[in-house]
Amino acid sequence: MPMDWDRAATLVVAASDVVIVTHLGPDGDAIGSLLGLGWALRQLGKRVTVAADDGVPENLRFLPGAEEVQTDLHDMAPDLVIAVDCGDRSRMGQVGAAALAHNAPLINLDHHVTNTYFGDANLVNPETVAAAEGVFDWLPRLGVEMDLQIATCLLTGIVTDTLCFRTNNVTADVLGKAQALMNAGAPLTEITQRTVMRKSYAALRLWAAVMPTMQLEDGVIWAKIDRQTRQAVGYTDNGDGGLVSLLVSADEAAVAAVFRERDDGRIEIGFRAKPGFDVSGVALELGGGGHVLAAGATVDGPLDAVVEKTLAMLRRAVNAGAAVVS
Amino acid sequence: MPMDWDRAATLVVAASDVVIVTHLGPDGDAIGSLLGLGWALRQLGKRVTVAADDGVPENLRFLPGAEEVQTDLHDMAPDLVIAVDCGDRSRMGQVGAAALAHNAPLINLDHHVTNTYFGDANLVNPETVAAAEGVFDWLPRLGVEMDLQIATCLLTGIVTDTLCFRTNNVTADVLGKAQALMNAGAPLTEITQRTVMRKSYAALRLWAAVMPTMQLEDGVIWAKIDRQTRQAVGYTDNGDGGLVSLLVSADEAAVAAVFRERDDGRIEIGFRAKPGFDVSGVALELGGGGHVLAAGATVDGPLDAVVEKTLAMLRRAVNAGAAVVS
């Protein structure tokens, strides 16, 4: 699909009140893209509101502008809405629905291969490593000058989505863009220390409690997190604290999954694949989405039935990948 | 100390038989610098022998030229010897001593702040993140063109010594150099997958078994690995599979220790500290050694007595660090 650069530019030029939103359970790229694009549009003289249903995770509050993120939008009538890092409209959450209530046009800036092209203008480039890279690529077309605030936010998006340049989509160009962001003042070490190199003790306690459930068979490695265990160790954050990324690093693994039972009994599944394998299909089949090497889905429980059903699908993904790799 | 560029160039121009050696127990930077510089000097028409007492670790054998690394040099009379990534002459091992037996001149290319300037020409730059970056900086002065083989070796050195750009000495320039190496064909993803992102399933099983022993108190986080547990999970490698580095990443930790009971009953202790704290003193007091942020010691057991004694020392290290940090 082509990039709607011209249509997006026209919408930005015509707008004076812009709401930017990002996805539920925002990560470093969601918040980095949100805030970075916010600073960019303010530089162009726009009134900008940035919003995310779940607010800013504590470890990302060092980012410039983090304190301005709204979690509840009402009585807003923007003349432009921009969604960053959202694969589909539902990911925009309640702030997205509120922002769109008055029929403002929508720009969809994303990098998920599963994106549904739900915008009036779509800037969706699955080859960018992060929505933040998409924002980086957009700025010169908007006439925005790189500055310290934008650079810090965008480098955070790139560093967190690539686990500090470790994912297989990192090209020479990405390193060049990161260099440009550092030259504009973005503090790489501070960003890595506050994001990819950081763990809470609660996350380590969670790992300690659930790693004994870990199993590896036929290239599929997985672990499960039930409600009782999560509550017993006092782990209150979303997700698995990075466990699924650890699991897929096992030499013997082709794909990894972590199954997490939520308080409402539904099961969140995080998937990772080694290069040459693909977990996006499994995620999609389960009603989720994501990338070839990193995807996720949320399904109805109970936990053990979900595990059993999903493992069979993952085994097929391993076989399909192995056929391509060999 | 200035860089002896001119003297080093004169030595290289005059030489036709060059031996390059690197340090005992070579890591990714040692082997990457060794092989990368080897390809560079071959491009200049030199006969090149590359050597390291301990050979090439299995996970680095994908590097071009790895199969040519010698572990025993005899009857060699080179007219130039180059040591890469060696802080002092003893680190060159027996291959270094053999290469120097006929009084060839020595170039010392390194990045350790503790380097003893033991060469006839010294190319020692502690601001480079890896010896491989030092080789990168040297090549244009030698008239060497970057190529795929050199680039792959040098990027491996940079990636392994920086843990894929995560250490606090990574500048915008380093990213620019990595970009140049990728543009010459160096496969970043393959390098990271084969080095910094790799774990054995046995190491994960070890973590699963010993993480429940983890405790955190007053900024000290620690875990212990007893013989029975190690044997039960089938973990046969040395060390802790990187566990102590994981522990120190806990937000609430200032210092970390992992206590490992060896088959002979002695206890190996690995220490890590967050910036601002210092574990080298504790290691030294226990008869070990190392750096401010990473150190180790081996002491007589039994395990629990060692833990108790060492924790008291670590608490003092936390207090001393906290006094400096605050």
XYZ file of C-alpha atoms in Angstrom:
652
model
C 0.000 0.000 0.000
C 1.325 3.478 -0.863
C 1.926 6.104 1.790
C -0.630 8.935 1.764
C 1.995 11.644 2.230
C 0.102 14.315 0.277
C -3.269 13.674 1.881
C -1.678 13.630 5.348
C 0.150 16.897 4.662
C -3.072 18.539 3.503
C -4.860 17.410 6.675
C -2.068 18.736 8.908
C -1.872 22.073 7.117
C -5.656 22.531 7.436
C -5.750 21.637 11.148
C -5.305 23.855 14.149
C -6.550 21.582 16.950
C -4.951 18.165 16.824
C -5.525 15.196 19.099
C -2.912 12.453 18.964
C -3.664 9.101 20.601
C -1.825 5.844 20.943
C -2.673 2.302 21.879
C -3.998 0.630 25.001
C -1.270 -0.581 27.363
C 1.236 1.789 25.767
C 4.901 0.798 25.472
C 7.982 2.867 24.740
C 7.243 3.229 21.045
C 3.615 4.199 21.683
C 4.552 6.939 24.140
C 7.711 7.975 22.278
C 5.820 8.394 18.981
C 2.919 10.136 20.706
C 5.085 12.692 22.498
C 7.589 13.111 19.651
C 4.862 13.861 17.124
C 3.214 16.158 19.673
C 6.377 18.288 19.951
C 6.713 18.311 16.168
C 3.182 19.603 15.570
C 3.527 22.202 18.332
C 6.619 23.448 16.482
C 4.289 24.002 13.495
C 1.984 26.112 15.670
C -0.762 23.554 16.234
C -2.684 23.192 19.485
C -1.906 19.614 20.401
C -3.535 17.251 22.886
C -1.841 13.890 23.481
C -3.832 11.056 25.030
C -3.722 7.357 25.894
C -6.375 5.442 27.853
C -3.835 3.858 30.175
C -1.556 6.867 30.635
C 2.241 6.790 30.742
C 4.012 3.848 32.400
C 6.163 5.013 35.289
C 9.482 4.207 33.565
C 8.621 6.455 30.597
C 7.735 9.528 32.666
C 11.227 10.935 32.116
C 10.230 11.735 28.528
C 9.629 15.422 27.803
C 5.891 16.097 27.763
C 4.919 12.886 29.543
C 3.029 14.859 32.185
C 0.684 16.245 29.522
C -0.720 12.894 28.439
C -4.508 12.818 28.983
C -6.349 9.630 29.893
C -9.859 11.000 29.442
C -11.020 13.188 26.559
C -14.405 14.861 26.679
C -15.773 18.033 25.178
C -12.968 17.919 22.621
C -13.761 18.867 19.047
C -10.402 18.606 17.270
C -10.129 19.210 13.554
C -7.633 16.386 13.143
C -7.012 13.108 14.964
C -3.803 11.128 14.569
C -3.390 7.555 15.800
C 0.205 6.402 16.273
C 1.282 2.771 16.642
C -2.324 1.463 16.461
C -2.928 -1.565 14.239
C -6.675 -0.986 14.150
C -9.247 1.551 15.337
C -10.143 -0.327 18.516
C -6.552 0.007 19.755
C -7.158 3.777 20.028
C -9.331 3.082 23.070
C -11.868 5.426 24.614
C -9.738 8.505 24.039
C -9.703 7.604 20.357
C -13.469 7.176 20.233
C -13.997 10.475 22.070
C -11.611 12.326 19.765
C -13.424 10.984 16.707
C -16.936 11.704 18.050
C -17.189 14.919 16.037
C -16.104 13.341 12.760
C -12.653 14.872 12.501
C -10.448 13.312 9.832
C -8.048 10.606 10.988
C -4.391 9.991 10.120
C -3.192 6.467 10.871
C 0.598 6.352 11.385
C 1.793 2.851 12.136
C 4.301 0.117 11.361
C 2.309 -3.071 12.091
C 2.082 -5.444 9.139
C -1.450 -6.270 10.304
C -2.631 -2.634 10.121
C -6.194 -2.336 8.798
C -5.694 1.023 7.033
C -8.471 2.580 9.076
C -7.457 6.224 8.537
C -8.532 8.875 6.065
C -4.822 9.085 5.382
C -2.633 6.085 6.115
C 1.085 6.374 6.814
C 1.705 2.699 7.398
C 5.187 1.391 6.712
C 5.763 -2.144 7.994
C 9.454 -1.804 7.150
C 9.969 0.834 9.803
C 11.170 -0.689 13.079
C 8.913 1.518 15.181
C 6.108 4.016 14.769
C 8.763 6.466 15.996
C 10.777 5.758 12.849
C 7.636 6.554 10.850
C 7.391 9.886 12.678
C 11.111 10.501 11.976
C 10.516 9.896 8.253
C 7.489 12.204 8.238
C 9.131 15.237 9.863
C 11.133 16.593 6.906
C 7.980 16.456 4.745
C 6.195 18.579 7.369
C 9.085 21.057 7.566
C 9.790 20.191 11.201
C 13.337 20.713 12.518
C 14.715 17.960 14.732
C 15.209 19.132 18.322
C 16.189 17.629 21.670
C 12.649 16.856 22.780
C 11.559 15.213 19.545
C 14.836 13.304 19.312
C 14.620 11.945 22.862
C 11.063 10.712 22.330
C 11.746 9.138 18.929
C 14.970 7.416 19.989
C 13.033 5.934 22.918
C 10.517 4.493 20.465
C 13.235 2.991 18.276
C 15.277 1.634 21.209
C 12.323 0.008 22.945
C 10.751 -1.573 19.850
C 14.116 -2.943 18.667
C 15.307 -3.902 22.182
C 18.234 -1.577 21.508
C 18.887 -2.569 17.883
C 18.584 -6.314 18.501
C 15.560 -7.121 16.326
C 16.082 -8.444 12.800
C 14.543 -5.460 11.035
C 17.335 -3.074 12.063
C 19.031 -1.788 8.926
C 22.019 0.459 8.384
C 19.502 3.266 7.839
C 18.015 2.732 11.292
C 21.468 3.116 12.850
C 21.936 6.264 10.794
C 18.652 7.689 12.070
C 19.596 6.804 15.651
C 22.913 8.561 15.103
C 21.035 11.660 13.892
C 18.810 11.534 16.998
C 21.883 11.277 19.266
C 23.477 14.175 17.404
C 20.328 16.160 18.246
C 20.976 15.348 21.902
C 18.955 12.183 22.559
C 20.613 10.399 25.522
C 20.975 6.774 24.382
C 22.404 5.479 27.655
C 19.713 7.096 29.794
C 17.043 5.708 27.473
C 18.422 2.155 27.542
C 18.928 2.280 31.330
C 15.353 3.458 31.891
C 13.750 1.028 29.445
C 15.319 -2.135 28.015
C 17.899 -2.618 30.790
C 15.452 -2.109 33.643
C 13.419 -4.611 35.587
C 11.337 -4.299 38.710
C 12.036 -6.690 41.543
C 8.381 -7.705 41.225
C 9.058 -8.742 37.612
C 12.041 -10.833 38.743
C 9.886 -12.429 41.441
C 7.293 -13.184 38.767
C 9.971 -14.834 36.606
C 11.184 -16.833 39.601
C 7.658 -18.040 40.261
C 6.663 -18.936 36.705
C 9.913 -20.109 35.105
C 9.430 -23.551 36.656
C 6.374 -23.908 34.344
C 8.698 -23.450 31.358
C 8.696 -26.268 28.797
C 10.495 -26.764 25.503
C 9.386 -29.266 22.892
C 9.857 -29.414 19.127
C 11.197 -25.870 19.002
C 8.299 -24.390 21.002
C 9.206 -22.904 24.397
C 6.481 -21.574 26.660
C 5.507 -20.679 30.221
C 2.272 -19.733 31.944
C 1.331 -17.131 34.528
C -1.832 -17.836 36.478
C -3.718 -15.300 38.565
C -2.785 -16.807 41.916
C 0.946 -16.744 41.149
C 0.797 -13.196 39.859
C -1.015 -12.019 42.956
C 1.187 -14.040 45.318
C 4.356 -12.314 44.069
C 2.706 -8.883 43.994
C 3.187 -8.302 40.266
C 0.671 -5.631 39.258
C 2.011 -4.476 35.875
C 0.676 -5.650 32.554
C 2.565 -8.193 30.507
C 5.214 -10.673 31.555
C 8.126 -8.348 32.395
C 9.949 -9.453 29.232
C 9.849 -13.181 29.922
C 8.778 -14.203 26.413
C 11.810 -12.427 24.914
C 14.070 -14.327 27.294
C 12.469 -17.637 26.378
C 12.914 -17.196 22.624
C 16.645 -16.562 23.161
C 17.086 -20.254 24.047
C 19.301 -21.866 21.397
C 16.887 -24.735 20.991
C 13.746 -22.584 20.549
C 12.183 -21.461 17.254
C 9.086 -19.800 18.769
C 8.076 -18.781 22.285
C 4.805 -18.040 24.055
C 3.866 -16.767 27.497
C 0.260 -17.246 28.619
C -0.996 -14.788 31.215
C -4.305 -15.171 33.011
C -5.886 -11.771 33.608
C -8.049 -10.846 36.584
C -11.157 -11.219 34.388
C -10.126 -14.773 33.461
C -9.203 -13.994 29.863
C -5.789 -15.108 28.665
C -3.222 -12.756 27.164
C -0.638 -14.498 25.015
C 2.677 -12.976 23.990
C 4.463 -14.617 21.048
C 8.033 -14.328 19.794
C 9.802 -16.059 16.919
C 13.398 -16.480 15.848
C 14.197 -15.107 12.364
C 12.910 -17.541 9.751
C 9.766 -18.312 11.746
C 6.466 -16.416 11.914
C 4.079 -16.016 14.866
C 1.885 -13.305 13.325
C -0.349 -15.926 11.694
C -1.023 -17.700 14.984
C -1.806 -14.388 16.678
C -4.149 -13.389 13.871
C -5.921 -16.766 13.958
C -6.564 -16.137 17.666
C -8.017 -12.692 16.981
C -4.834 -10.792 17.851
C -2.106 -9.274 15.708
C 1.426 -8.002 15.531
C 4.582 -8.706 13.628
C 6.219 -11.790 12.153
C 8.627 -12.107 15.090
C 6.555 -10.523 17.879
C 2.795 -10.752 18.191
C 0.029 -11.197 20.725
C -3.586 -12.108 21.301
C -6.174 -12.119 24.081
C -8.612 -15.033 24.200
C -11.169 -16.572 26.519
C -9.907 -19.014 29.166
C -9.502 -21.356 30.859
C -5.705 -21.170 30.899
C -4.811 -24.814 30.331
C -7.217 -25.260 27.417
C -5.779 -22.162 25.754
C -2.247 -23.472 26.252
C -3.094 -26.805 24.679
C -4.873 -25.316 21.675
C -2.172 -22.712 21.059
C 0.750 -25.132 21.312
C -0.673 -27.152 18.436
C -0.826 -23.989 16.331
C 2.718 -23.042 17.306
C 4.010 -26.472 16.299
C 2.573 -25.879 12.843
C 4.308 -22.480 12.737
C 7.603 -24.162 13.610
C 7.139 -26.716 10.837
C 6.217 -24.040 8.302
C 9.233 -21.958 9.302
C 11.575 -24.926 9.283
C 10.431 -25.718 5.738
C 11.351 -22.192 4.644
C 14.598 -22.025 6.615
C 15.949 -25.360 5.388
C 48.972 9.355 25.624
C 49.185 10.163 21.892
C 48.486 7.541 19.240
C 51.636 6.373 17.385
C 49.980 6.466 13.969
C 53.165 7.309 12.049
C 55.376 4.771 13.780
C 52.690 2.069 13.331
C 52.329 2.909 9.624
C 56.103 2.681 9.115
C 56.184 -0.734 10.798
C 53.319 -2.035 8.673
C 54.808 -0.743 5.410
C 58.159 -2.391 6.207
C 56.640 -5.750 7.152
C 55.834 -8.700 4.915
C 55.220 -11.440 7.522
C 52.814 -10.332 10.244
C 51.594 -12.265 13.277
C 48.500 -10.894 15.010
C 47.542 -12.231 18.445
C 44.792 -11.524 20.935
C 44.116 -12.235 24.576
C 43.645 -15.410 26.613
C 40.024 -16.520 26.889
C 39.084 -14.481 23.815
C 35.666 -12.837 23.546
C 33.852 -11.368 20.555
C 35.962 -8.223 20.444
C 39.229 -10.173 20.713
C 38.353 -12.502 17.836
C 36.592 -9.824 15.787
C 39.565 -7.447 15.990
C 42.028 -10.255 15.318
C 40.268 -11.519 12.211
C 39.229 -8.087 10.939
C 42.768 -6.742 11.102
C 44.012 -9.979 9.510
C 41.777 -9.451 6.453
C 42.861 -5.808 6.271
C 46.573 -6.608 6.200
C 46.070 -9.397 3.655
C 44.390 -6.798 1.444
C 47.693 -4.865 1.644
C 49.573 -7.946 0.405
C 51.005 -9.079 3.762
C 51.381 -12.706 4.765
C 49.281 -12.832 7.912
C 49.085 -15.394 10.711
C 46.369 -14.941 13.333
C 46.674 -16.692 16.707
C 45.143 -16.990 20.163
C 46.175 -19.472 22.869
C 42.602 -20.567 23.555
C 41.324 -20.628 19.955
C 37.918 -19.420 18.810
C 34.837 -19.991 21.023
C 32.220 -22.091 19.269
C 29.701 -19.261 18.889
C 32.240 -17.089 17.017
C 33.243 -19.698 14.434
C 30.817 -18.191 11.907
C 33.254 -15.291 11.463
C 35.181 -15.304 8.171
C 38.697 -16.614 8.768
C 37.899 -18.193 12.148
C 39.217 -21.547 10.932
C 42.669 -20.029 10.362
C 43.266 -19.049 13.988
C 46.379 -20.838 15.311
C 46.703 -21.910 18.938
C 50.380 -22.842 18.790
C 53.100 -20.831 17.059
C 56.545 -22.298 16.570
C 59.269 -21.773 13.975
C 57.690 -18.411 13.178
C 59.974 -15.466 12.484
C 57.568 -12.645 11.614
C 58.875 -9.162 10.918
C 55.962 -7.574 12.763
C 53.769 -8.635 15.679
C 50.469 -6.928 16.505
C 48.571 -7.476 19.762
C 44.870 -6.546 19.689
C 42.675 -6.071 22.780
C 45.538 -6.948 25.198
C 45.949 -4.718 28.247
C 49.469 -5.976 28.932
C 52.069 -8.253 27.372
C 51.148 -11.301 29.487
C 47.641 -11.293 27.988
C 49.210 -12.229 24.633
C 49.814 -15.722 26.032
C 52.201 -18.306 24.657
C 51.463 -17.445 21.035
C 52.490 -13.879 21.830
C 55.736 -14.988 23.478
C 56.527 -17.291 20.548
C 55.830 -14.584 17.987
C 58.131 -12.166 19.818
C 60.963 -14.709 20.283
C 62.887 -13.307 17.294
C 62.649 -9.697 18.402
C 60.157 -8.477 15.834
C 58.718 -5.032 16.544
C 55.351 -4.947 18.351
C 52.259 -2.829 17.726
C 49.855 -2.665 20.690
C 46.283 -1.855 19.571
C 43.878 -1.704 22.504
C 41.102 0.183 24.297
C 41.626 -0.778 27.965
C 42.151 2.169 30.291
C 44.638 -0.016 32.202
C 46.856 -0.648 29.106
C 50.581 -0.644 29.977
C 51.796 0.743 26.617
C 53.976 -2.298 26.057
C 54.376 -1.907 22.276
C 57.025 -0.295 20.092
C 54.059 1.568 18.669
C 50.945 2.012 20.812
C 47.495 2.575 19.329
C 45.622 2.703 22.615
C 42.392 4.689 22.733
C 40.337 4.114 25.915
C 37.499 6.124 24.371
C 36.884 3.488 21.723
C 34.169 1.051 22.793
C 36.079 -1.960 21.467
C 39.467 -2.840 20.022
C 37.458 -3.403 16.834
C 36.606 0.304 16.803
C 40.341 0.997 17.065
C 40.931 -1.221 14.016
C 38.102 0.617 12.191
C 39.786 3.960 12.940
C 43.165 2.666 11.732
C 42.070 1.294 8.342
C 41.786 4.530 6.335
C 45.296 5.507 7.492
C 46.584 2.197 6.094
C 44.736 2.661 2.792
C 42.540 -0.376 3.427
C 39.116 -0.486 1.749
C 36.266 -1.723 3.922
C 34.901 -5.054 2.724
C 32.372 -7.659 3.831
C 34.845 -9.787 5.769
C 36.469 -6.929 7.641
C 33.078 -5.354 8.356
C 31.550 -8.558 9.741
C 34.488 -9.087 12.104
C 34.641 -5.494 13.325
C 30.884 -5.166 13.885
C 31.050 -8.341 15.975
C 33.692 -6.720 18.164
C 31.624 -3.568 18.646
C 28.349 -5.428 19.264
C 29.787 -7.837 21.820
C 31.783 -5.280 23.816
C 28.818 -2.863 23.966
C 26.173 -5.605 24.498
C 24.613 -4.291 21.291
C 25.024 -0.555 21.974
C 23.835 -0.738 25.601
C 26.993 0.338 27.436
C 27.360 3.926 28.536
C 30.294 4.724 26.208
C 28.269 4.412 22.975
C 28.305 7.727 21.117
C 26.613 8.929 17.934
C 29.935 8.253 16.171
C 29.841 4.599 17.213
C 26.389 4.249 15.654
C 27.730 5.921 12.511
C 30.601 3.438 12.333
C 28.220 0.525 12.850
C 26.079 1.923 10.028
C 29.146 2.008 7.742
C 29.926 -1.611 8.653
C 26.354 -2.656 7.850
C 26.538 -0.766 4.558
C 29.602 -2.889 3.768
C 27.442 -5.954 4.360
C 27.994 -6.843 8.029
C 24.916 -8.828 9.178
C 23.881 -7.152 12.450
C 21.028 -9.546 13.183
C 23.128 -12.662 12.650
C 25.844 -11.212 14.867
C 23.476 -10.328 17.718
C 21.672 -13.669 17.436
C 24.943 -15.589 17.618
C 26.417 -13.560 20.478
C 24.532 -11.275 22.870
C 21.049 -12.761 22.357
C 21.990 -16.381 22.849
C 21.229 -18.595 25.858
C 21.177 -22.347 26.277
C 17.986 -23.982 27.501
C 20.129 -25.482 30.279
C 20.961 -21.937 31.428
C 17.236 -21.054 31.475
C 16.498 -24.216 33.462
C 19.234 -23.197 35.899
C 17.644 -19.759 36.288
C 14.240 -21.358 36.820
C 15.678 -23.580 39.538
C 17.690 -20.966 41.439
C 15.673 -17.762 41.035
C 13.400 -18.825 43.903
C 16.456 -18.407 46.198
C 16.668 -14.746 45.133
C 16.462 -12.180 47.914
C 16.671 -8.406 47.981
C 17.406 -6.391 51.087
C 18.919 -2.942 51.608
C 19.959 -2.659 47.959
C 21.688 -6.064 47.908
C 20.145 -8.680 45.601
C 21.514 -12.203 45.518
C 20.838 -15.835 44.665
C 22.642 -19.097 45.250
C 23.349 -22.146 43.093
C 24.104 -25.323 45.005
C 25.671 -28.430 43.499
C 22.513 -30.555 43.655
C 20.427 -27.975 41.793
C 23.071 -27.467 39.135
C 23.347 -31.192 38.533
C 19.572 -31.746 38.643
C 18.979 -29.295 35.764
C 21.962 -30.578 33.773
C 23.831 -27.294 33.677
C 27.475 -28.131 32.923
C 28.911 -24.762 31.855
C 30.877 -22.522 34.162
C 29.323 -19.446 35.653
C 25.671 -18.593 36.160
C 24.505 -18.121 32.551
C 24.312 -14.355 33.081
C 22.049 -14.435 36.145
C 24.023 -11.888 38.169
C 23.672 -9.329 35.342
C 19.919 -9.898 35.373
C 19.728 -9.449 39.142
C 21.572 -6.120 39.162
C 19.064 -4.769 36.610
C 16.403 -4.772 39.340
C 15.341 -1.180 40.026
C 15.710 -1.634 43.752
C 19.211 -3.162 43.628
C 22.514 -1.332 44.040
C 24.721 -4.439 44.018
C 24.168 -8.086 43.091
C 25.872 -11.374 43.909
C 25.418 -14.951 42.725
C 27.023 -17.694 44.839
C 27.848 -20.911 42.976
C 28.960 -24.079 44.722
C 31.550 -25.898 42.617
C 31.985 -29.662 42.451
C 34.973 -29.373 44.813
C 32.850 -27.526 47.372
C 34.500 -24.133 46.903
C 32.211 -21.180 46.251
C 32.514 -18.935 43.194
C 30.937 -15.532 43.670
C 30.053 -13.170 40.838
C 29.448 -9.520 41.752
C 27.838 -6.672 39.833
C 27.170 -3.058 40.805
C 25.041 -0.255 39.438
C 26.964 2.881 38.411
C 27.848 4.779 41.612
C 28.570 1.621 43.598
C 31.748 -0.503 43.753
C 32.071 -4.263 44.198
C 35.792 -4.489 43.422
C 36.695 -3.901 47.083
C 34.546 -6.771 48.334
C 36.015 -9.104 45.698
C 39.549 -8.053 46.615
C 38.875 -8.563 50.338
C 37.778 -12.128 49.498
C 40.954 -12.798 47.522
C 39.409 -12.144 44.114
C 39.465 -9.141 41.804
C 37.889 -7.320 38.906
C 36.393 -3.970 38.095
C 34.267 -1.463 39.986
C 31.014 -2.682 38.385
C 31.892 -6.357 37.765
C 34.111 -8.528 39.949
C 34.440 -12.030 41.346
C 36.096 -14.256 43.920
C 36.407 -17.945 44.799
C 36.415 -18.887 48.484
C 36.122 -21.963 50.712
C 32.613 -23.157 51.585
C 30.226 -24.056 53.020
C 27.757 -22.131 50.867
C 25.496 -20.653 53.519
C 28.354 -19.395 55.672
C 29.894 -17.697 52.635
C 26.571 -16.073 51.782
C 26.141 -14.695 55.279
C 29.681 -13.310 55.519
C 29.580 -11.786 52.023
C 26.185 -10.116 52.444
C 27.521 -8.134 55.391
C 30.395 -6.905 53.221
C 28.020 -6.035 50.374
C 25.827 -4.011 52.720
C 28.867 -1.912 53.578
C 29.569 -1.451 49.844
C 26.003 -0.222 49.354
C 26.343 2.260 52.208
C 29.687 3.527 50.890
C 28.236 3.928 47.395
C 25.064 5.573 48.665
C 27.214 8.103 50.528
C 28.995 8.989 47.279
C 25.864 8.950 45.111
C 23.771 11.138 47.401
